[in-house]
CSV table of C-alpha atoms and ligand atoms in Angstrom, one decimal:
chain,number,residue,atom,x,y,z
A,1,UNK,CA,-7.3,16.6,-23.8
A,2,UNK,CA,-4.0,16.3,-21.2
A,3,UNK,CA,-5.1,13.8,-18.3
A,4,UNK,CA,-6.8,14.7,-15.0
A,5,UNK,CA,-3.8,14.6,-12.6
A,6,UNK,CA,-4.9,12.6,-9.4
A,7,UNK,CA,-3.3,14.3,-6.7
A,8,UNK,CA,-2.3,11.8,-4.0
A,9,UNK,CA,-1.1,14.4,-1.4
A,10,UNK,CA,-3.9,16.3,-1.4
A,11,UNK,CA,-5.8,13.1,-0.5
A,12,UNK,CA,-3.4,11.7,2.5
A,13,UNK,CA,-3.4,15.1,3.7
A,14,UNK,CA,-7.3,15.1,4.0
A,15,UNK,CA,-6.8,11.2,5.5
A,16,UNK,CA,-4.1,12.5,8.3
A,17,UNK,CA,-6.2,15.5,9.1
A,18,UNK,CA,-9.3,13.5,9.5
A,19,UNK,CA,-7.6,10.6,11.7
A,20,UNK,CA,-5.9,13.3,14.2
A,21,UNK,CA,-9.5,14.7,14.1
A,22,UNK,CA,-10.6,11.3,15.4
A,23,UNK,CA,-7.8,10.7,17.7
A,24,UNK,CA,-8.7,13.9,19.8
A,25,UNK,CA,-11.9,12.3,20.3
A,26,UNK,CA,-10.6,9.3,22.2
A,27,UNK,CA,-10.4,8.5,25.0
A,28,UNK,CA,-7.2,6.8,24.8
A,29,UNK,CA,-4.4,7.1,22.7
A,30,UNK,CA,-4.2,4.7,19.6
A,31,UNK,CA,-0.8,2.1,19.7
A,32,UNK,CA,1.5,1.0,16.8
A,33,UNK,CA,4.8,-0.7,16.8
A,34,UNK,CA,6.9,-1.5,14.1
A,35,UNK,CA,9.2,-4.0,13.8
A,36,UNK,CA,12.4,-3.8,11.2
A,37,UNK,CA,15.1,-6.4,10.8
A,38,UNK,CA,18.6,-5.4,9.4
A,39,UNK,CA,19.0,-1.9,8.8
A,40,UNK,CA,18.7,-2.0,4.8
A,41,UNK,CA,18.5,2.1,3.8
A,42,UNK,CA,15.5,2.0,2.6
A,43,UNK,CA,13.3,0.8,5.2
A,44,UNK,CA,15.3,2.2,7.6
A,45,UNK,CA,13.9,5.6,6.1
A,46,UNK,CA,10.3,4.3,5.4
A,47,UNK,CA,9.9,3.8,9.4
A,48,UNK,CA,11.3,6.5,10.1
A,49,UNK,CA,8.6,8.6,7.7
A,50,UNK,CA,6.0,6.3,9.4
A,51,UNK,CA,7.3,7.5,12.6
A,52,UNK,CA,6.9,10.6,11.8
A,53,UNK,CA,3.3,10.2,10.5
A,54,UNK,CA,2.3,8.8,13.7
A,55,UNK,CA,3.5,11.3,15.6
A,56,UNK,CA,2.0,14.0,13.8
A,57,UNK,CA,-1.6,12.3,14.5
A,58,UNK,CA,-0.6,11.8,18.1
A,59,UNK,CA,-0.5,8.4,18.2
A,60,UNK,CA,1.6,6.5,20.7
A,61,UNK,CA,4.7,4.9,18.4
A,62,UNK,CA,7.1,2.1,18.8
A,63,UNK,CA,10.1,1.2,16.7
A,64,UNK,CA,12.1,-2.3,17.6
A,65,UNK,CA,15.2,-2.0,15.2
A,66,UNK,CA,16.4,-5.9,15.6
A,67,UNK,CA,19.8,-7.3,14.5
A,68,UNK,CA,20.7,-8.2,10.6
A,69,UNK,CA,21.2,-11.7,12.3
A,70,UNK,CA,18.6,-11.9,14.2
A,71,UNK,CA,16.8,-15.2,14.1
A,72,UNK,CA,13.4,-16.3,12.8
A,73,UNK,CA,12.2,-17.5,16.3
A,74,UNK,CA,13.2,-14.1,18.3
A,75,UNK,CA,11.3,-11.8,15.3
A,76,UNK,CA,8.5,-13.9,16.0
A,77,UNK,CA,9.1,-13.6,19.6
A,78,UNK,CA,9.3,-10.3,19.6
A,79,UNK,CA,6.2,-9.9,17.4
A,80,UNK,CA,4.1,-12.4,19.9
A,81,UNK,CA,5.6,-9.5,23.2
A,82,UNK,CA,3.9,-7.1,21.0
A,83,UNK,CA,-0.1,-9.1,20.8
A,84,UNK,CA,0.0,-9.5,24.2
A,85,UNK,CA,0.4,-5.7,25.2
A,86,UNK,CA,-3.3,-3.9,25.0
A,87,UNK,CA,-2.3,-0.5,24.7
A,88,UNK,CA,-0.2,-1.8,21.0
A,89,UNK,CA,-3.3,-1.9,18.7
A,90,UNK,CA,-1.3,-2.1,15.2
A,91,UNK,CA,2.1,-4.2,14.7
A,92,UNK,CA,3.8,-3.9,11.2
A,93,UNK,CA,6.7,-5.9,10.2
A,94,UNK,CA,9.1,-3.8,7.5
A,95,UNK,CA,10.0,-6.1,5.0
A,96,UNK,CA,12.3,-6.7,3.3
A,97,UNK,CA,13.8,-9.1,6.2
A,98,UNK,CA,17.3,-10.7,5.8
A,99,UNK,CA,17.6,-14.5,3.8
A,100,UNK,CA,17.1,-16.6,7.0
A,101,UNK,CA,13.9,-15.4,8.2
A,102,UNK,CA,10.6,-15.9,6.4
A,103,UNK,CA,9.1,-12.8,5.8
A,104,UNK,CA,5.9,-14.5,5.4
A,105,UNK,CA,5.8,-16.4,8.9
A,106,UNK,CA,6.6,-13.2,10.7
A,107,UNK,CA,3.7,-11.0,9.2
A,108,UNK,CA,1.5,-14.3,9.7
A,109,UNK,CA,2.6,-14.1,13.6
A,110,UNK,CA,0.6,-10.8,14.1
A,111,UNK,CA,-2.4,-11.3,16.0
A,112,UNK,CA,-5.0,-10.9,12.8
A,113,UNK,CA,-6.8,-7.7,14.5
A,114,UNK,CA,-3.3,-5.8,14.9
A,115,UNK,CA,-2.5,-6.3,11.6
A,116,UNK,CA,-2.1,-2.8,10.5
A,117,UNK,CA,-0.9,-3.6,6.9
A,118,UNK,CA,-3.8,-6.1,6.3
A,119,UNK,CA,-0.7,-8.1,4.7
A,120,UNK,CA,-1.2,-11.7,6.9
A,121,UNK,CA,-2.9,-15.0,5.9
A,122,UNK,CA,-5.9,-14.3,7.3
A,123,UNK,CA,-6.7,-10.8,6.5
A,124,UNK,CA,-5.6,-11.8,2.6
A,125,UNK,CA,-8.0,-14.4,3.0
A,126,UNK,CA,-10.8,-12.8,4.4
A,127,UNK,CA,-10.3,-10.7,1.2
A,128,UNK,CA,-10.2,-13.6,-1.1
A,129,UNK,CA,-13.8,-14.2,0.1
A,130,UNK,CA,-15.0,-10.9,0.2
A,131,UNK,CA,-15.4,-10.7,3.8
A,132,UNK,CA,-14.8,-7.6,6.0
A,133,UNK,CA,-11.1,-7.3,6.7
A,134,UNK,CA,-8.0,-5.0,7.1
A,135,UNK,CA,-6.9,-3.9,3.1
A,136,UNK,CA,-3.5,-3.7,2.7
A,137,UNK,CA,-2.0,-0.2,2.6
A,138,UNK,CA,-1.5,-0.1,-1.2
A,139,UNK,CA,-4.0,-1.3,-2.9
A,140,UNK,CA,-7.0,0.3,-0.1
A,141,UNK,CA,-4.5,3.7,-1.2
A,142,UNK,CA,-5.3,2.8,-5.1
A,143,UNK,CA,-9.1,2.3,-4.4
A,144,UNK,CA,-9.3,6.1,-3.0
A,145,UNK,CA,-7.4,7.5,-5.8
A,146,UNK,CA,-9.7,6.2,-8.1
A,147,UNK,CA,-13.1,6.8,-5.9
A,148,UNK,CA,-11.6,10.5,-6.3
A,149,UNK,CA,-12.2,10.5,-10.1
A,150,UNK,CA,-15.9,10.0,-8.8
A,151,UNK,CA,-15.9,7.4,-12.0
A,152,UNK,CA,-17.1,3.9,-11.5
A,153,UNK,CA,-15.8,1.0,-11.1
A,154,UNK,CA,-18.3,-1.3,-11.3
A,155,UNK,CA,-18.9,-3.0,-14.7
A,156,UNK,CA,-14.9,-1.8,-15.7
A,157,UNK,CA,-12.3,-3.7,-17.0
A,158,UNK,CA,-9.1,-3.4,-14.7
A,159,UNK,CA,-6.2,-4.8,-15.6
A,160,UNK,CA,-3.2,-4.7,-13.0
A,161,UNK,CA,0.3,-5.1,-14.5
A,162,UNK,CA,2.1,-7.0,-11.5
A,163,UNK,CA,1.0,-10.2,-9.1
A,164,UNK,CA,2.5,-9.5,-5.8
A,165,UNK,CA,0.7,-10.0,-2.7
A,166,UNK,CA,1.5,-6.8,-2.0
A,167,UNK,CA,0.1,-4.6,-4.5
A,168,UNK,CA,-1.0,-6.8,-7.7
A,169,UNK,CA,-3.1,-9.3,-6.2
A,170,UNK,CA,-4.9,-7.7,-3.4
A,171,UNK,CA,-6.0,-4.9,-5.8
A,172,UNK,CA,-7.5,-7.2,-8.4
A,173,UNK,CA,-9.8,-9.1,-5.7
A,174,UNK,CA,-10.5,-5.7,-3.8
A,175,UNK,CA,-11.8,-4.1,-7.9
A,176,UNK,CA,-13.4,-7.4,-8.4
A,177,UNK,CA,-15.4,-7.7,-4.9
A,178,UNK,CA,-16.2,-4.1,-6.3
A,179,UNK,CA,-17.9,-5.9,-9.5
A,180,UNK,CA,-14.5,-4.5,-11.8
A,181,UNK,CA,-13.8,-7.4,-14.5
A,182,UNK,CA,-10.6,-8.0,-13.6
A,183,UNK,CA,-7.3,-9.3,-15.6
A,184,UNK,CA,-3.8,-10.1,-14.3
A,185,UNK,CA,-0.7,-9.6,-16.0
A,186,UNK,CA,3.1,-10.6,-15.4
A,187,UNK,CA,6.1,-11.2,-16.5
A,188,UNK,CA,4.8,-14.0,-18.8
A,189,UNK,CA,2.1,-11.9,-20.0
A,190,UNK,CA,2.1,-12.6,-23.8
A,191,UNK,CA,0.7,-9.4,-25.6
A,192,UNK,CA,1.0,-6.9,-22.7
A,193,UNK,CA,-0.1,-4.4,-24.7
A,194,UNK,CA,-3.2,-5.4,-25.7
A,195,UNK,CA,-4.0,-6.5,-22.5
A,196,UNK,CA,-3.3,-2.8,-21.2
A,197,UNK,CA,-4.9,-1.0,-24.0
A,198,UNK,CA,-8.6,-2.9,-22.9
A,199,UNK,CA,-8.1,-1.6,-19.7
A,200,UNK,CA,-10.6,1.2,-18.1
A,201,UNK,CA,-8.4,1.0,-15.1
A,202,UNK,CA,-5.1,-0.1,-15.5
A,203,UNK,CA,-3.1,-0.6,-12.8
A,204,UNK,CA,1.1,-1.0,-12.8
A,205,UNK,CA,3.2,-2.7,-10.0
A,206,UNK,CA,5.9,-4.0,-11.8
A,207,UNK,CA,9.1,-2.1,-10.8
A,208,UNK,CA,9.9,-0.9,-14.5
A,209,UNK,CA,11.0,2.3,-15.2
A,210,UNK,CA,8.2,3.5,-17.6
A,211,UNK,CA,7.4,0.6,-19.3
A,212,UNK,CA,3.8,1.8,-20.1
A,213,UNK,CA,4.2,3.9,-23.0
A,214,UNK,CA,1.1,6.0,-24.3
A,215,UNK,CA,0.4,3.3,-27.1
A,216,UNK,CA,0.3,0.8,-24.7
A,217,UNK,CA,-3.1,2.7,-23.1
A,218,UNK,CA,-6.7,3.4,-23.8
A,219,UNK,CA,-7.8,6.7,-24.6
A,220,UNK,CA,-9.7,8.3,-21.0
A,221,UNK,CA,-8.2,5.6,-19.0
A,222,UNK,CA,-7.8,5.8,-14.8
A,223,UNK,CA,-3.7,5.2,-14.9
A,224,UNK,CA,-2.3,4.5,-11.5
A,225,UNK,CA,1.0,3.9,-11.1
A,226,UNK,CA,2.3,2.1,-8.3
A,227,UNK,CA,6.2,1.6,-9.7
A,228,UNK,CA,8.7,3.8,-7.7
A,229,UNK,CA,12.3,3.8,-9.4
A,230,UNK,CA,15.3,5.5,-9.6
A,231,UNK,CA,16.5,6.5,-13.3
A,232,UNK,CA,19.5,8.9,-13.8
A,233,UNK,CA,18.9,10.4,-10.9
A,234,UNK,CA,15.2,11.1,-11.4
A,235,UNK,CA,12.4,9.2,-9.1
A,236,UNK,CA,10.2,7.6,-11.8
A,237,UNK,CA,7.2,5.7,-12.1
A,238,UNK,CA,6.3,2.4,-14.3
A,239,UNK,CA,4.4,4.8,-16.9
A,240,UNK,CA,6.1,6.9,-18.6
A,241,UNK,CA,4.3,10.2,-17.5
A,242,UNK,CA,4.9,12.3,-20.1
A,243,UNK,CA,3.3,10.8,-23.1
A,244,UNK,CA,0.6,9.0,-20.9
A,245,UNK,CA,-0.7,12.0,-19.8
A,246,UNK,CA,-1.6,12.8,-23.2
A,247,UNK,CA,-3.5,9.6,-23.7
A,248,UNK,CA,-5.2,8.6,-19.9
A,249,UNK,CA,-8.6,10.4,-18.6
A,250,UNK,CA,-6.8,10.5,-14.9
A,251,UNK,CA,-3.1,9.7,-14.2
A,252,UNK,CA,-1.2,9.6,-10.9
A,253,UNK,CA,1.9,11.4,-10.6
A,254,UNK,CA,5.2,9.7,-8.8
A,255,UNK,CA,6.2,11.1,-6.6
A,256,UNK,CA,3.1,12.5,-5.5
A,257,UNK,CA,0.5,9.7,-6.1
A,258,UNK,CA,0.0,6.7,-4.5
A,259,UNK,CA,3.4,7.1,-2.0
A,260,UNK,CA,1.7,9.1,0.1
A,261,UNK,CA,-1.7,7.5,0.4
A,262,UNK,CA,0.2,4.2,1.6
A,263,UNK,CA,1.5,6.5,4.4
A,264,UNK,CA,-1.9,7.7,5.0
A,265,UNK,CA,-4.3,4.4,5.1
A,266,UNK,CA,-1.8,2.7,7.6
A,267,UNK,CA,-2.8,5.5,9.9
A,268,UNK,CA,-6.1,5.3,9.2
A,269,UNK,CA,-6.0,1.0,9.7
A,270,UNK,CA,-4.3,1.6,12.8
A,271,UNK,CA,-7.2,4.2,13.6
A,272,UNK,CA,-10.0,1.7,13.1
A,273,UNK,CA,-8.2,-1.2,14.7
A,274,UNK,CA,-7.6,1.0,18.0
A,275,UNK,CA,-11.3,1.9,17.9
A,276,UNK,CA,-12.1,-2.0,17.6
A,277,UNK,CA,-10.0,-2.9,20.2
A,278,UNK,CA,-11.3,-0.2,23.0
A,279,UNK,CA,-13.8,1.7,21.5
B,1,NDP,P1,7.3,-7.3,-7.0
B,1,NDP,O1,8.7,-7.3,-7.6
B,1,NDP,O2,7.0,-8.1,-5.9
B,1,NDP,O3,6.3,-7.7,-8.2
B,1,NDP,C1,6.5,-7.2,-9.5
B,1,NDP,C2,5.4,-7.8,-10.4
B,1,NDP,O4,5.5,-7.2,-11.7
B,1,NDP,C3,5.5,-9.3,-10.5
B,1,NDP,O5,4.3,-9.9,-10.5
B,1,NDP,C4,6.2,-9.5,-11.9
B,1,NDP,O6,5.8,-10.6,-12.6
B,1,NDP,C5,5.6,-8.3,-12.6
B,1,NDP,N1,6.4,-7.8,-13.7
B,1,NDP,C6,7.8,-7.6,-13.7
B,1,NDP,N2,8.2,-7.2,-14.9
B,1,NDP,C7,7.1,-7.2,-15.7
B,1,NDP,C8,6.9,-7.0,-17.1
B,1,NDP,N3,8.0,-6.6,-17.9
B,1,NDP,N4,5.7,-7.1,-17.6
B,1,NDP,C9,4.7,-7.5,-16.9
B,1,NDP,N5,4.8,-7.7,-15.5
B,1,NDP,C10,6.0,-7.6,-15.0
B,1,NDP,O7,7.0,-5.8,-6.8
B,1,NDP,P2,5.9,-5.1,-5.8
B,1,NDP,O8,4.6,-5.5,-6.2
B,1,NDP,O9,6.4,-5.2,-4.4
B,1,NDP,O10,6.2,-3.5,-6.2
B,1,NDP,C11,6.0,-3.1,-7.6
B,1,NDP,C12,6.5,-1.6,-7.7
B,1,NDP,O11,5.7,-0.8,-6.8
B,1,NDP,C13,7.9,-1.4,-7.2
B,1,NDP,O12,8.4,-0.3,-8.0
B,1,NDP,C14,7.8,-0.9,-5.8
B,1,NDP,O13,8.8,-0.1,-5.4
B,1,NDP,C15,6.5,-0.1,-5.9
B,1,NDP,N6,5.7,0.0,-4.7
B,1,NDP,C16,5.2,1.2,-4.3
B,1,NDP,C17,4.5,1.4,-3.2
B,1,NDP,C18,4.0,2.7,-2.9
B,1,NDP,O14,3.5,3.0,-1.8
B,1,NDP,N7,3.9,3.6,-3.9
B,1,NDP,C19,4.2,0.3,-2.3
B,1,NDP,C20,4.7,-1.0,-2.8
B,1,NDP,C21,5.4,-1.1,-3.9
B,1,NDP,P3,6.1,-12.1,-12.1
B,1,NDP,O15,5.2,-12.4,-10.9
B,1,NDP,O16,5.9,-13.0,-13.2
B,1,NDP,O17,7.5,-12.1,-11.6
């Protein structure tokens, strides 16, 4: 039987409607400000789609579009403007960032409960240990898509294809606080497949074009695909859809899947740290 197709649109669009629900109810209007550096196409075009997302939930926005050459100390400068201002409740930092600054340091100089994208030192390790923290916008995504198969997760094996702080790692701890037996692969990984084919809930942030084939997955598996690529012309995944689809129990779509519920949980983060800041 063809995979249950988990649609990520419908989701956001139920996590956008329920936030400008919220907003309505305040008393104040929730504050964001977003920070690139450079003006590389591509995250010149996610801000502006986070732009956009904010506005449509009515909640105050900020862009700072800084210089390609700006300097390590006047991102962090402006960054430090941005935690002492009360009515900005959520600062993100766009990455990438050009070769002389340390994308790391800049996201670490967010004041911890502004950090929108849950992607600093201390939210991460507040995670680590399983304590109550801001979830990066990815992986807290991933974990809604697969609470919407209304399967599980404790007791599963999950097995995520990609480390990155962004995506890879944070969703392994967040499955295994959530009593998931977890495995991590990478690009050393010997025997990817057999590591993928054990997996209840198998997870892939690698950047590959389809590199999960349907032999490479077990039968009535929860498939998420994180990968966006481009691949003669199409936008692709890191699972190759098609045959997948035949094999998985759910499978998330690209476009379509989790793209849109990043979009959606920053609003909602930025939501619930306005609401801890004046609420
Ligand atoms: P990174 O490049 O930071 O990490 C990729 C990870 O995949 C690394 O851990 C790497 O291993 C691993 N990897 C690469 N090739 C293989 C392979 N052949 N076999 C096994 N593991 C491999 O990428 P990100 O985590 O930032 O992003 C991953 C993908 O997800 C990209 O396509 C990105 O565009 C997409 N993405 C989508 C988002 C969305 O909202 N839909 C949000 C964020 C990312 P190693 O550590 O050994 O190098």
């Amino acid at each position: 039987m063809p995979a249950e197709i988990i649609d990520g649109n419908r989701l956001a669009k139920s996590i956008r409607s329920e936030t400008r629900r919220q907003v309505k109810k305040l008393k104040f209007t929730p504050g964001i400000a977003v920070v690139q550096v450079g003006d590389d196409p591509a995250s010149t075009i996610y801000v502006d789609y986070k732009q956009k997302d904010c506005e449509r939930v009515r909640f105050h926005s900020e862009v700072y579009r800084m210089s390609e050459r700006a300097t390590q100390d006047e991102v962090i400068d402006r960054i430090q403007t941005l935690n002492g201002r009360k009515e900005i409740h959520a600062i993100l930092a766009q990455m990438p960032v050009p070769d002389q600054i340390d994308g790391q340091a800049v996201i670490d100089a967010i004041a911890p409960e502004k950090d929108t994208d849950g992607l600093g030192a201390a939210n991460l390790g507040n995670l680590m240990i399983n304590r109550e923290c801001v979830l990066p916008c990815t992986p807290a995504g991933i974990v809604r898509l697969i609470e919407s198969t209304g399967e599980e997760i404790e007791g599963k094996h999950a097995v995520c294809v990609g480390r990155s702080s962004l995506v890879g790692k944070p969703i392994g701890l967040i499955l295994l606080n959530r009593n998931a037996t977890v495995t991590y692969c990478h690009s050393r990984t010997r025997h990817l497949a057999e590591q993928t084919r054990s997996a209840d809930i198998l997870i892939v942030a690698a950047g590959k074009p389809e590199m999960i084939k349907a032999d490479m997955v077990k039968a009535g598996a929860i498939v998420i695909d994180v990968g966006i690529n481009r691949l003669e012309g199409r936008l692709v995944g890191d699972v190759h859809y098609e045959s997948v689809k035949e094999t998985a129990g759910y499978i998330t779509p690209v476009p379509g899947g989790v793209g849109p519920m990043t979009r959606a949980i920053l609003l909602e983060n930025t939501l619930k740290l306005a609401i801890s800041q004046c609420g």
